[in-house]
PDB file of C-alpha atoms and ligand atoms in Angstrom:
ATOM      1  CA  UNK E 136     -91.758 -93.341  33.274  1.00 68.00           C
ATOM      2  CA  UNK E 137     -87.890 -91.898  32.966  1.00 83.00           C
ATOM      3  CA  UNK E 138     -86.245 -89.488  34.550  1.00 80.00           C
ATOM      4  CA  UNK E 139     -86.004 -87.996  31.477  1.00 82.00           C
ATOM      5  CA  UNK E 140     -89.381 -87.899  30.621  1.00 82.00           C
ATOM      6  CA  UNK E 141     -90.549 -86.652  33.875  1.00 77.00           C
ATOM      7  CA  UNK E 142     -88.161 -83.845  33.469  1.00 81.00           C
ATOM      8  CA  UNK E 143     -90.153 -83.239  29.823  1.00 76.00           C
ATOM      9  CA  UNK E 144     -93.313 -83.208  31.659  1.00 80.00           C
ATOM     10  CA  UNK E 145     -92.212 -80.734  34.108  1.00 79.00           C
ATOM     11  CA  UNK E 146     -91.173 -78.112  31.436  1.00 75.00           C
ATOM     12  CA  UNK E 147     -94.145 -78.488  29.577  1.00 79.00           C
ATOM     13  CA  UNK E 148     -96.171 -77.898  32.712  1.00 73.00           C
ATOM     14  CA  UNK E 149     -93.599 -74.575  33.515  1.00 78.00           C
ATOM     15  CA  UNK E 150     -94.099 -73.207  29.897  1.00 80.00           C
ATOM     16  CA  UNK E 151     -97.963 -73.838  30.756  1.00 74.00           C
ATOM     17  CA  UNK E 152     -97.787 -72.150  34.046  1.00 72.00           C
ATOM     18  CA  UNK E 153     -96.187 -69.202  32.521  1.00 80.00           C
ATOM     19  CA  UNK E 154     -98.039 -69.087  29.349  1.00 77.00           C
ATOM     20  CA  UNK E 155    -101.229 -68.858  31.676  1.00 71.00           C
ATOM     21  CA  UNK E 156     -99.507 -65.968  33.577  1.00 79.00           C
ATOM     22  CA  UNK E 157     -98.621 -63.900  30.784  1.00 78.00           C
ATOM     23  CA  UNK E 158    -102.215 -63.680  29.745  1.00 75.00           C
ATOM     24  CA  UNK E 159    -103.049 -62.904  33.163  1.00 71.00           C
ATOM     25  CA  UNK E 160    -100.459 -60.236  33.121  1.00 63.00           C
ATOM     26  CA  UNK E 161    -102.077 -58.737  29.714  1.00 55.00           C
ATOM     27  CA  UNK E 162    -105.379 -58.823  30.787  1.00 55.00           C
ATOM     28  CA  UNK E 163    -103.879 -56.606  33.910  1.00 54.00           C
ATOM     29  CA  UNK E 164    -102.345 -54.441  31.577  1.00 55.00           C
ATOM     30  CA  UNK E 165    -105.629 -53.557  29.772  1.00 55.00           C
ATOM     31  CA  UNK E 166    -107.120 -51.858  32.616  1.00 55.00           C
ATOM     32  CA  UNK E 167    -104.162 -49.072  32.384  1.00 53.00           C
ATOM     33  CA  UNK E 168    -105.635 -46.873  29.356  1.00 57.00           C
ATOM     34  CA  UNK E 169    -103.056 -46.460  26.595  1.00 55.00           C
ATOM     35  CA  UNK E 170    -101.338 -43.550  26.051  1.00 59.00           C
ATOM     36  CA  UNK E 171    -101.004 -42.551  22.439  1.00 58.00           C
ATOM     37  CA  UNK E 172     -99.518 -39.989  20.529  1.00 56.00           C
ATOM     38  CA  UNK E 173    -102.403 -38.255  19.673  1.00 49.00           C
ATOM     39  CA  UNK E 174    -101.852 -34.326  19.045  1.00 47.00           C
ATOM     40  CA  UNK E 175    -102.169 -31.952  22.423  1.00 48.00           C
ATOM     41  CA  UNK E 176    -103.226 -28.959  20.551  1.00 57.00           C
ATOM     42  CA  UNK E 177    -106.786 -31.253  20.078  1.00 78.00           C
ATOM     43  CA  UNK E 178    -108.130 -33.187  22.461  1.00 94.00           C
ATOM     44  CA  UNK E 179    -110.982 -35.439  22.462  1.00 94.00           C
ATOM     45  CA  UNK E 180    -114.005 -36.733  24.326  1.00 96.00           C
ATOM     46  CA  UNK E 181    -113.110 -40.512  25.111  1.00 96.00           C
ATOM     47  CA  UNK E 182    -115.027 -41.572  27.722  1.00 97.00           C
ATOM     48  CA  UNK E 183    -112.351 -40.359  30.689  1.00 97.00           C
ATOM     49  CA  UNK E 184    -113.836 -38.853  34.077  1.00 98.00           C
ATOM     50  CA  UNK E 185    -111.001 -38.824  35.955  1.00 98.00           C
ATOM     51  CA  UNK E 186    -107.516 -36.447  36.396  1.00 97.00           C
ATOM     52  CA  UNK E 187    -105.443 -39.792  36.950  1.00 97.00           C
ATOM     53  CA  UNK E 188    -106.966 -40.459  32.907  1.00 97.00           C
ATOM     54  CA  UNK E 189    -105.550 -36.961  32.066  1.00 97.00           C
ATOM     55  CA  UNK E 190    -102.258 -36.255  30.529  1.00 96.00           C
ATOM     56  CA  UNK E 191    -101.914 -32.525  31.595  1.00 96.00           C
ATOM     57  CA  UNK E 192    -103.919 -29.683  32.960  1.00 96.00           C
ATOM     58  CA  UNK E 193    -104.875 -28.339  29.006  1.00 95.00           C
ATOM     59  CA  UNK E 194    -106.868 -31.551  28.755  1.00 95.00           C
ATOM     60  CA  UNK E 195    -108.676 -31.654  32.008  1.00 96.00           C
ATOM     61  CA  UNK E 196    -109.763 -28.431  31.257  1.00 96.00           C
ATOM     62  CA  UNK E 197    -110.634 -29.336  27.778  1.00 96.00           C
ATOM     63  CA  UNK E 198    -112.746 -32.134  29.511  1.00 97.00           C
ATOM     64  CA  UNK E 199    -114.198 -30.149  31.930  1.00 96.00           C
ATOM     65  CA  UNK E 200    -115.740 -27.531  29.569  1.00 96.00           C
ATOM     66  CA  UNK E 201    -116.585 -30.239  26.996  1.00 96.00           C
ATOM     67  CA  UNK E 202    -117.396 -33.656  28.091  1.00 97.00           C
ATOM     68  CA  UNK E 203    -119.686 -35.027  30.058  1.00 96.00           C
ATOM     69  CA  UNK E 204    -120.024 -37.172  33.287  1.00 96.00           C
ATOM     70  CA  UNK E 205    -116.391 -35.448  34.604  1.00 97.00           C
ATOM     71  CA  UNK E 206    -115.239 -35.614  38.216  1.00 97.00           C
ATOM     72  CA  UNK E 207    -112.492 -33.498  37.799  1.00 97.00           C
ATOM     73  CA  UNK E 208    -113.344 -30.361  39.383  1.00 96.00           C
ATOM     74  CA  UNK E 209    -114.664 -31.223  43.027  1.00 95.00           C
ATOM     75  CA  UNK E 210    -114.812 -27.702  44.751  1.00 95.00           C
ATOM     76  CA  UNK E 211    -116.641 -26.345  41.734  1.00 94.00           C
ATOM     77  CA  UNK E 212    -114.231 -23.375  41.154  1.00 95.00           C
ATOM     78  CA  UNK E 213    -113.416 -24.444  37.590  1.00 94.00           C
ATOM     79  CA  UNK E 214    -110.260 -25.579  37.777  1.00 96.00           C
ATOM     80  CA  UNK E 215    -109.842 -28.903  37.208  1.00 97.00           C
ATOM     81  CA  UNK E 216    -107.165 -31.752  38.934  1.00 97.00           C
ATOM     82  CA  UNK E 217    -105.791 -29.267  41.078  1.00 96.00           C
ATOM     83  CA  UNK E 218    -103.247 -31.812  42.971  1.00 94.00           C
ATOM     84  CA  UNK E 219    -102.601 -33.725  39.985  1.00 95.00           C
ATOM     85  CA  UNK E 220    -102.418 -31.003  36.619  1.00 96.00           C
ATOM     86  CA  UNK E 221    -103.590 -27.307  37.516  1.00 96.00           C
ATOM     87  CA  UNK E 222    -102.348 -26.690  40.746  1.00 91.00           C
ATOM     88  CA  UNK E 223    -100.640 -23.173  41.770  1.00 65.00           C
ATOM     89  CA  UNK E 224     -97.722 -24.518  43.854  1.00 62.00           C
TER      90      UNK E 224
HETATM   91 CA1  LIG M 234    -111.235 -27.238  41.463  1.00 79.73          CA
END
């Protein structure tokens, strides 16, 4: 075997290698839900529990009143993501 192949080899093995990790990386990516550009005036029940899902206080409090299975409002006292969203500062 050449040099000159062995230095072929060796790139095809790198554009392997990073061909692997850039579906690796995607698949990562996927877990992060996708922010779209849907309107703010409407929001809608997608399946999200969580404030670190929400986009702004108007929509945890949209999912609060209206969708179920919500963990957004731990003390109870109807305001939702305080820390994150709603809070008074
Ligand atoms: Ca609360």
């Amino acid at each position: 075997m050449s040099v000159r192949n062995i230095v072929i080899l060796a790139c095809a093995i790198g554009a392997v290698v990073s061909y692997l990790e850039s579906r690796t990386g995607s698949k990562r990516r996927l877990l992060v839900p996708e922010t779209s550009d849907a309107p703010t005036l409407e929001f809608r029940c997608e399946g999200k529990t969580h404030c670190s899902q929400m986009s702004s206080c108007d929509e945890a409090k949209f999912y609060i009143a209206n969708c179920p299975a919500t963990q957004m409002d731990g003390d109870n006292d109807g305001v939702p993501c305080e820390s994150q969203w709603c809070g008074r500062d």
